[in-house]
Tab-separated table of C-alpha atoms in Angstrom:
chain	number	residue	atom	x	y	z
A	842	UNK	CA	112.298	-140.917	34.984
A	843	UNK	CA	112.739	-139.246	38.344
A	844	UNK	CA	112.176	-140.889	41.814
A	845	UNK	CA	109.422	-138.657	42.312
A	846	UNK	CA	108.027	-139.714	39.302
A	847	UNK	CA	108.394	-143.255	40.243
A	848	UNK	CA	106.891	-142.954	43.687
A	849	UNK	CA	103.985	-140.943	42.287
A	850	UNK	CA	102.942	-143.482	39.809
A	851	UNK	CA	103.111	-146.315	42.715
A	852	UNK	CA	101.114	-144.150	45.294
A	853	UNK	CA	98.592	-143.491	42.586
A	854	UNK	CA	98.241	-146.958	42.364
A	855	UNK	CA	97.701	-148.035	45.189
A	856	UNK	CA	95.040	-145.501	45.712
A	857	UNK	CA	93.396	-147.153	43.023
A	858	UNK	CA	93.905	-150.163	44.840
A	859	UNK	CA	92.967	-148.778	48.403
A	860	UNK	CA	89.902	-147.304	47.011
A	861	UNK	CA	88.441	-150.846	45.160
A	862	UNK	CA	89.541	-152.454	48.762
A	863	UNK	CA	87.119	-149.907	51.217
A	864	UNK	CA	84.050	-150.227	48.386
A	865	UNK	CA	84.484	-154.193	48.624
A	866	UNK	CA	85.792	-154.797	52.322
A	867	UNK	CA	82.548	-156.348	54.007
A	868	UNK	CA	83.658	-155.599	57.638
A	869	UNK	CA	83.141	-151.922	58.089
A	870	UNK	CA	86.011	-151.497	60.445
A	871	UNK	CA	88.305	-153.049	58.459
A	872	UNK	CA	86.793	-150.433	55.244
A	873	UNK	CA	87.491	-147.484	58.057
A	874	UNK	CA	91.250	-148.362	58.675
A	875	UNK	CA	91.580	-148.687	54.858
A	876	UNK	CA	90.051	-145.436	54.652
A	877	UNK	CA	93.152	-144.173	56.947
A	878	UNK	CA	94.812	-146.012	54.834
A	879	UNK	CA	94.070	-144.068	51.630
A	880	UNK	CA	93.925	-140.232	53.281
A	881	UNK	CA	97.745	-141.110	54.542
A	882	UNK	CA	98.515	-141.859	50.864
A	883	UNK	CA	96.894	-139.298	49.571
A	884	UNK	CA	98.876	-136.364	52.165
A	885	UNK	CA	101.843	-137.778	50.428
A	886	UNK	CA	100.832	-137.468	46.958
A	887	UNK	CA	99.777	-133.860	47.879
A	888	UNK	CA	103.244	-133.426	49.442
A	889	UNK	CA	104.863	-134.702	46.280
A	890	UNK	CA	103.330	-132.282	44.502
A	891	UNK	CA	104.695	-129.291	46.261
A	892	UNK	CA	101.334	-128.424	48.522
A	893	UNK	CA	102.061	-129.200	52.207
A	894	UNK	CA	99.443	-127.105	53.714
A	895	UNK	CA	97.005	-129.718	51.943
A	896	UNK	CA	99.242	-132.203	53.227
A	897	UNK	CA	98.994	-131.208	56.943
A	898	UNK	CA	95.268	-130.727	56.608
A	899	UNK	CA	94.429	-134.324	54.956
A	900	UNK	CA	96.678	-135.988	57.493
A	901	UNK	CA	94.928	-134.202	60.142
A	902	UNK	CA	91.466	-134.342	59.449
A	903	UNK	CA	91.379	-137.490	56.903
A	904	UNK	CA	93.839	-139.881	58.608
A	905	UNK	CA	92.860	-139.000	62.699
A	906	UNK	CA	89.606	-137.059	62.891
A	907	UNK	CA	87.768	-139.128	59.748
A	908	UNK	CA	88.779	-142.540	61.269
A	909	UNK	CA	88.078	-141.929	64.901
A	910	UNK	CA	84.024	-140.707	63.896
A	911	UNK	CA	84.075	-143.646	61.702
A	912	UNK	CA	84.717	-145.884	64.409
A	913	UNK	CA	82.863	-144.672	66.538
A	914	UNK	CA	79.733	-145.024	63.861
A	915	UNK	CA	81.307	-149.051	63.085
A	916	UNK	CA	80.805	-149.205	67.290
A	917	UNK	CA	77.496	-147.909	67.776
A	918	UNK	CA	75.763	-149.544	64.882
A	919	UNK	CA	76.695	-153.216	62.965
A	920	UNK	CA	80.353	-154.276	62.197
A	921	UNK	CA	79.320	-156.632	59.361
A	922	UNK	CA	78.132	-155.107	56.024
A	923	UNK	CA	75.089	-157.456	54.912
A	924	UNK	CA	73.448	-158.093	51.962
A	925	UNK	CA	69.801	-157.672	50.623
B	469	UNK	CA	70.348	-153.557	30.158
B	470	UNK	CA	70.469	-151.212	33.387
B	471	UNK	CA	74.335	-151.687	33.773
B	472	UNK	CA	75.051	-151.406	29.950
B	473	UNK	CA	73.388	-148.285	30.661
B	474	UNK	CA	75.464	-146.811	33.696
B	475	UNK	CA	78.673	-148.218	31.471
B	476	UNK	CA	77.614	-146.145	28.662
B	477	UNK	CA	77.207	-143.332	30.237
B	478	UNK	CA	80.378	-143.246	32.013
B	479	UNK	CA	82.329	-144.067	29.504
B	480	UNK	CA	81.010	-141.456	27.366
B	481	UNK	CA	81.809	-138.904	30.463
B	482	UNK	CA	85.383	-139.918	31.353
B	483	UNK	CA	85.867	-139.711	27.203
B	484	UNK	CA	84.424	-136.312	26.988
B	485	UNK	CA	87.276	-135.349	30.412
B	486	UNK	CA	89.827	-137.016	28.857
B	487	UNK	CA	89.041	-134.962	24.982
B	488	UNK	CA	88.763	-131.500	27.434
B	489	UNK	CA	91.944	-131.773	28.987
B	490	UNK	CA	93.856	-133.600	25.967
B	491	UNK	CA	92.613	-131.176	23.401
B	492	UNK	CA	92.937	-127.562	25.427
B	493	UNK	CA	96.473	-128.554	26.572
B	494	UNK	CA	96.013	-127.735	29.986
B	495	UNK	CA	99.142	-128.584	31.992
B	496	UNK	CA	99.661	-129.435	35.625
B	497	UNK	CA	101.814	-126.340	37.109
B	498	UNK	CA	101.457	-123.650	34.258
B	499	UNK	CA	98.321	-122.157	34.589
B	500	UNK	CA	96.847	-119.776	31.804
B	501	UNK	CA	96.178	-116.653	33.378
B	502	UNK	CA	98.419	-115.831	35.873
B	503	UNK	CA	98.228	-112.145	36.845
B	504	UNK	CA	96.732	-112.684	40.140
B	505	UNK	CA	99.505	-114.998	41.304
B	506	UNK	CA	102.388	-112.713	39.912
B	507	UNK	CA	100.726	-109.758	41.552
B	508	UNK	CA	100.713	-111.924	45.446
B	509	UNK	CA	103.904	-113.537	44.662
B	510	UNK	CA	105.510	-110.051	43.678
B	511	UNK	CA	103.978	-107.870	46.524
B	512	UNK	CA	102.218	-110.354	48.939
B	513	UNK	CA	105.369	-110.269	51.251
B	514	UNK	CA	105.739	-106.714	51.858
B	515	UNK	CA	102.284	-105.968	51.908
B	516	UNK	CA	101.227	-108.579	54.847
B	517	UNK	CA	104.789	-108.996	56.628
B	518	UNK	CA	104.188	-113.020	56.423
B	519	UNK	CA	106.443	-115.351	54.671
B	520	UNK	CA	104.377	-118.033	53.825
B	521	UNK	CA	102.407	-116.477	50.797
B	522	UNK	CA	99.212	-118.882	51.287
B	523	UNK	CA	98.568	-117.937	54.642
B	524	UNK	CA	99.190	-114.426	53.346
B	525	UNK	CA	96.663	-114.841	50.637
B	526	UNK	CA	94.146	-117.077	52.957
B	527	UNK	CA	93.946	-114.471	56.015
B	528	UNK	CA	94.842	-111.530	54.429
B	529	UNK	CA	93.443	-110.825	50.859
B	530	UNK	CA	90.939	-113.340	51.176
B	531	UNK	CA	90.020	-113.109	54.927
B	532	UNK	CA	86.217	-113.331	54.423
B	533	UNK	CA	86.747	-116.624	52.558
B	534	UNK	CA	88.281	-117.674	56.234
B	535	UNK	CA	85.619	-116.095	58.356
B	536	UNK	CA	82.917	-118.027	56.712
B	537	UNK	CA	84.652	-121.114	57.144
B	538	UNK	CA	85.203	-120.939	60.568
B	539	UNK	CA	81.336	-119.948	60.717
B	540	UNK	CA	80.193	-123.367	59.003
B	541	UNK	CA	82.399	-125.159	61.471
B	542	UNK	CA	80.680	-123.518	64.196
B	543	UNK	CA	77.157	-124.005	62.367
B	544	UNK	CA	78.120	-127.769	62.039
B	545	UNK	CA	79.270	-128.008	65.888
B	546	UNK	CA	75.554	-126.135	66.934
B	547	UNK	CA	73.486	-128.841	64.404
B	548	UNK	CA	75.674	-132.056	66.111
B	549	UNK	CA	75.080	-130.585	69.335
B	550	UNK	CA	70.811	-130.073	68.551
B	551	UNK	CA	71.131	-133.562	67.153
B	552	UNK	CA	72.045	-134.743	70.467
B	553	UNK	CA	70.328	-132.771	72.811
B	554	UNK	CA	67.831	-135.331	73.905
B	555	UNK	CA	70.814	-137.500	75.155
B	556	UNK	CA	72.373	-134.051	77.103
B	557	UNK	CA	69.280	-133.860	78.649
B	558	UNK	CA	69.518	-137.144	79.926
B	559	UNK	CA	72.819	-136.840	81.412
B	560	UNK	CA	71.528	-133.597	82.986
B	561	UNK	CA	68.771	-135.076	84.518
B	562	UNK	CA	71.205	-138.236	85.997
B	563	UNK	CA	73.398	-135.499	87.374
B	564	UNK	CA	71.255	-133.867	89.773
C	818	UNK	CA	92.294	-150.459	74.356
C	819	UNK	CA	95.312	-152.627	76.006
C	820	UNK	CA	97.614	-151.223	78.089
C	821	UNK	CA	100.101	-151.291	74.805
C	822	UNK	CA	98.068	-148.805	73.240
C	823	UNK	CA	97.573	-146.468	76.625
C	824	UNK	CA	101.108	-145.995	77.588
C	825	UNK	CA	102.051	-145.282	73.713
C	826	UNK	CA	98.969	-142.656	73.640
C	827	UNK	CA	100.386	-141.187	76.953
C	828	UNK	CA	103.427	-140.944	75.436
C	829	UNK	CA	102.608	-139.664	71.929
C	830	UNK	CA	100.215	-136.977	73.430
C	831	UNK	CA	102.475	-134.457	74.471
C	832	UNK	CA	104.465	-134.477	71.088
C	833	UNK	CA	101.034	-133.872	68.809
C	834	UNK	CA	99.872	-131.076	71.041
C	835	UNK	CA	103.026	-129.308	70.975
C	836	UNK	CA	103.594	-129.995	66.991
C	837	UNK	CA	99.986	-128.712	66.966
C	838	UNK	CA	100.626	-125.505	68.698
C	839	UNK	CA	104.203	-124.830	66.558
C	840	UNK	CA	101.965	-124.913	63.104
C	841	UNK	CA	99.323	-122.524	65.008
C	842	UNK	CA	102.145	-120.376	66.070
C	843	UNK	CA	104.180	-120.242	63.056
C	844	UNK	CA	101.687	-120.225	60.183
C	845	UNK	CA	102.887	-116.763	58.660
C	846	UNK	CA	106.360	-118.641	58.148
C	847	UNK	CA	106.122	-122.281	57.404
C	848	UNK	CA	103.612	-124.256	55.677
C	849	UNK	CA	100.342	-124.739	57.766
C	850	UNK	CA	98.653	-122.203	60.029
C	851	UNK	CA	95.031	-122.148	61.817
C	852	UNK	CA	93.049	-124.591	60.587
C	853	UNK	CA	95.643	-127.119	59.875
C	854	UNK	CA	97.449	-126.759	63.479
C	855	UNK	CA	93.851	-126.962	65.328
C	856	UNK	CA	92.973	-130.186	63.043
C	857	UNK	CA	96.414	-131.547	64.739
C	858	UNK	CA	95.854	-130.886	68.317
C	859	UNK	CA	92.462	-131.927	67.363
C	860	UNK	CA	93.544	-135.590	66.474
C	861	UNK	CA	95.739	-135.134	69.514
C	862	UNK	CA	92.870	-135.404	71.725
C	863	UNK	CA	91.327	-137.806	69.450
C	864	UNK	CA	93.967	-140.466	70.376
C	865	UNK	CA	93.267	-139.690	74.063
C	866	UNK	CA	89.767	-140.610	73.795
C	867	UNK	CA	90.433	-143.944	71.846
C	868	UNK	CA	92.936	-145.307	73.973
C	869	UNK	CA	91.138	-144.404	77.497
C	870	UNK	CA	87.824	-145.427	78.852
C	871	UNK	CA	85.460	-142.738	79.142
C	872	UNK	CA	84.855	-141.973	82.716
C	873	UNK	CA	88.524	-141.385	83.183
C	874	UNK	CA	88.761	-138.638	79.607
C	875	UNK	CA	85.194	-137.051	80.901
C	876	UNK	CA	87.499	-136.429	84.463
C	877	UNK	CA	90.488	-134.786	82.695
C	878	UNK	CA	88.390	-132.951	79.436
C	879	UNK	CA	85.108	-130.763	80.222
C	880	UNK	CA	82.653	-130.120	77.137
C	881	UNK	CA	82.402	-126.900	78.665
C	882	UNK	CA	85.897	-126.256	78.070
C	883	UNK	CA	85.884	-127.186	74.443
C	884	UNK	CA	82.827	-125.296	74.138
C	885	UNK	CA	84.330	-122.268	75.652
C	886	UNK	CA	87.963	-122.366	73.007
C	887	UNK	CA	85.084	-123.170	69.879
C	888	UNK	CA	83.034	-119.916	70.811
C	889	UNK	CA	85.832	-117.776	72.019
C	890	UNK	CA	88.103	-118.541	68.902
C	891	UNK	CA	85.160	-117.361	66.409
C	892	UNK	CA	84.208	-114.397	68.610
C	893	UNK	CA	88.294	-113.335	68.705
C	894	UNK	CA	87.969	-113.463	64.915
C	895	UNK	CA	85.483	-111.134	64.121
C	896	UNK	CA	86.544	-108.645	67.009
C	897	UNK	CA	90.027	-108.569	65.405
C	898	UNK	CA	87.719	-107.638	61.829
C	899	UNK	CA	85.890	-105.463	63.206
C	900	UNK	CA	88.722	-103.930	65.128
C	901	UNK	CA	90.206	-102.682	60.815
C	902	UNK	CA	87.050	-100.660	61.113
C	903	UNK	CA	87.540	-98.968	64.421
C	904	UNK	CA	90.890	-97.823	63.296
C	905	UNK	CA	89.188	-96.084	60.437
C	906	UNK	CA	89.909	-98.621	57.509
C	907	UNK	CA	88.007	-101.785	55.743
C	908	UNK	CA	86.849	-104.810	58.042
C	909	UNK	CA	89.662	-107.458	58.528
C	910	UNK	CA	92.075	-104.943	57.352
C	911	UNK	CA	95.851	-105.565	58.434
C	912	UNK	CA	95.883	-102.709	60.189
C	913	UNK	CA	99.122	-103.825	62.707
C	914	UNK	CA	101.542	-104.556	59.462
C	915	UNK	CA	104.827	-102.834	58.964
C	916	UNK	CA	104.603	-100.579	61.918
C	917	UNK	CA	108.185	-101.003	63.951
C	918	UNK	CA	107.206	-101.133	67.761
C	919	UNK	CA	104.145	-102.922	67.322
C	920	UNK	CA	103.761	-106.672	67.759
C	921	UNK	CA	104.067	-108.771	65.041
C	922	UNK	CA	105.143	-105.205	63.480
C	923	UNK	CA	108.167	-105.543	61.690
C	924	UNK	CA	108.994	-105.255	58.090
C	925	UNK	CA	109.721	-108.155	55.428
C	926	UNK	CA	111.893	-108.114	52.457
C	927	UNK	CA	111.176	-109.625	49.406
C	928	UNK	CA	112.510	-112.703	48.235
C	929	UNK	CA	114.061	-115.714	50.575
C	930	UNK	CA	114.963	-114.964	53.736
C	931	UNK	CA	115.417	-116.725	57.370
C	932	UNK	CA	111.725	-115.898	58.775
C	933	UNK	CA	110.912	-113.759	61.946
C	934	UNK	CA	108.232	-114.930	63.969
C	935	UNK	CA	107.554	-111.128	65.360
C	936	UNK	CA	106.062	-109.881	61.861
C	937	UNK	CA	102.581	-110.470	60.009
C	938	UNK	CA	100.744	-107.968	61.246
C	939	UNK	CA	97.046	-109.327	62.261
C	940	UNK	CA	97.644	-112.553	60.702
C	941	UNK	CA	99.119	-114.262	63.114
C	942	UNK	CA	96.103	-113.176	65.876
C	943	UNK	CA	93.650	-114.430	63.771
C	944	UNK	CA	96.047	-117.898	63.053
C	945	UNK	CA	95.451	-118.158	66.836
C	946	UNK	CA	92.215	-117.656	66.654
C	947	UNK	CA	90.969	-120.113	63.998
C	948	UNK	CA	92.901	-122.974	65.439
C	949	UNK	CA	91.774	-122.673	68.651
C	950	UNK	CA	88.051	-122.623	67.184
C	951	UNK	CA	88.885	-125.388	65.310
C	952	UNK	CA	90.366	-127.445	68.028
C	953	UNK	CA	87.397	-126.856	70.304
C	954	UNK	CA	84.940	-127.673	67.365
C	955	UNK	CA	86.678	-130.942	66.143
C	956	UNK	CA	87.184	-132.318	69.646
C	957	UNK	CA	83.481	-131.545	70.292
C	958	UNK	CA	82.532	-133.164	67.694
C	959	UNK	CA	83.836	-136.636	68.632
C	960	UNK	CA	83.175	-136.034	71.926
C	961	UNK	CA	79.732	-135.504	71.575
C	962	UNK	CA	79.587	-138.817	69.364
C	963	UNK	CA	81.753	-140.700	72.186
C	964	UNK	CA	79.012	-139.712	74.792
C	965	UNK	CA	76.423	-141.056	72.298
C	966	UNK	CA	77.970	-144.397	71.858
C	967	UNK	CA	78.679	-144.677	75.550
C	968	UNK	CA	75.503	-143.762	76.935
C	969	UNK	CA	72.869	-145.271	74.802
C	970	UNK	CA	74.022	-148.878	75.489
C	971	UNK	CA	74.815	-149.626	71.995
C	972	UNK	CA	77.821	-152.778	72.506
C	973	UNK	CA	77.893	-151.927	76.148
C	974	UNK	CA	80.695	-154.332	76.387
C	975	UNK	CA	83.443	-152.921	74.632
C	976	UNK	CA	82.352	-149.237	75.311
C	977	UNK	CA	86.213	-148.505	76.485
């Protein structure tokens, strides 16, 4: 088993994990820094597997641009996620 | 009964992925046909003068593919900036 | 945002834009190019307009200006298209490749080799094109969005 093998499995994980955290997170900002959270993985993985144009793009639009709009949307409406 | 449903369903789907990929052997990294990328790999560099082959294939072969992207982009700027045109207006109208 | 947060932005901001400009400028040699750079710069100005309060960013960035780089960069593209057809081949044709003299003229060789940033032909015109399109259309985007929460009132309290 390589170390890129290794790494892979664990950053698939936790974008498993990530992923299960912004569906259940109830405070909406906290979801849209878990968001970040899960593109910044996810330019790695793409790095790992030899596409860093892909890389560059999801770190650029999913990790800055995605989370900024988000935040701004968490600001201008509710913070807290309620129930019906 | 509704979510025995949904779980049905899905698992039924993510079987009939996992039978598609496991049966055809489809590999990550060797594709099946691979003409088209020989013929970039092979003559993309002398052909465009750039290095980097995707950016050779991207603006090059496939430059229309590029050109219509940058069009939705500016399509999607235009429909944010109708969406909020009522609010531009306003800010006009404290301006003068 | 704290004053933590302003001085790091201040300091970070230079560093992004120029990292943004080097994948603009050398997208025919290294991984990136147009759209990726412009998403960069893009996020650049992003962090600007999170750590500062908005009367301050609408002093140092114009709409008008970002409006100007989004309609320019698209317009730049399609002249360089149509530009194949006025020298009497296909539109977007790479009509400025392999020609020693020209800019961005000269020949590659196949295989590895160290990477010369004067060669490419038309492709790295229209890599300058796209990302300035796509910084002016990304920043206009959240700026647009950053007037909206501002101005309507919505948690006129911590509207920074």
């Amino acid at each position: 088993m390589t170390i890129a093998f290794a790494i892979q499995i664990i950053i698939l994980t936790g974008l498993v994990l990530i992923g299960l955290l912004v569906f259940y997170l109830k405070d909406l900002l906290h979801a849209a820094i878990a968001f970040a959270a899960f593109s910044f993985l996810m330019s790695v993985e793409f790095y790992i597997l030899q596409a860093p144009d892909v890389a560059i793009a999801e770190a650029g639009i999913g990790a800055g641009i995605t989370t900024a709009i988000l935040i701004q949307a968490v600001r201008s409406t509710t913070r807290k996620e309620f129930d019906n | 009964m509704r979510n025995l449903a949904v779980a049905s369903i899905l698992v039924v789907l993510s079987g009939t992925f996992v039978y598609m990929t496991a049966g055809h052997d489809i590999t990550f990294g060797r594709p099946v046909n691979t003409q088209m990328d020989d013929y970039f790999l092979a003559r993309g560099q002398e052909q465009t003068g750039a290095n980097n082959v995707v950016t050779a294939v991207v603006f090059d072969f496939r430059g229309f593919d590029t050109l219509g992207e940058a069009t939705v982009l500016f399509v999607v700027v235009l429909g944010i900036g109708m969406l909020f045109r009522k609010l531009m207006a306003r800010e006009e109208e404290e301006s003068e | 945002m704290s004053k933590i947060v302003r001085a790091a932005a201040d300091f970070l901001y230079p560093f992004v834009m120029i990292f943004g400009f080097y994948i603009v400028l050398h997208g025919h040699l290294t991984p990136g190019g147009g759209f990726q750079g412009g998403a960069v710069i893009a996020t650049g100005i992003a962090l600007m307009f999170a750590a500062h309060r908005y009367r301050e960013i609408s002093l140092i960035f114009k709409k008008a200006i970002f409006n100007v780089c989004e309609t320019f960069g698209l317009l730049m593209f399609i002249t360089f298209g149509f530009a194949g057809i006025f020298f009497g081949k296909s539109f977007l044709y790479n009509w400025m490749v392999n020609i020693p003299g020209m800019l961005f003229g000269e020949a590659v060789a196949y295989g590895q080799n160290a990477g010369n940033l004067n060669t490419g032909g038309i492709i790295p015109l229209l890599n300058i094109a796209v990302g300035v399109e796509v910084l002016g259309a990304l920043s206009l985007i959240i700026y647009y969005m950053l007037t909206y929460v501002v101005k309507m009132g919505v948690n006129k309290e911590d509207a920074s």
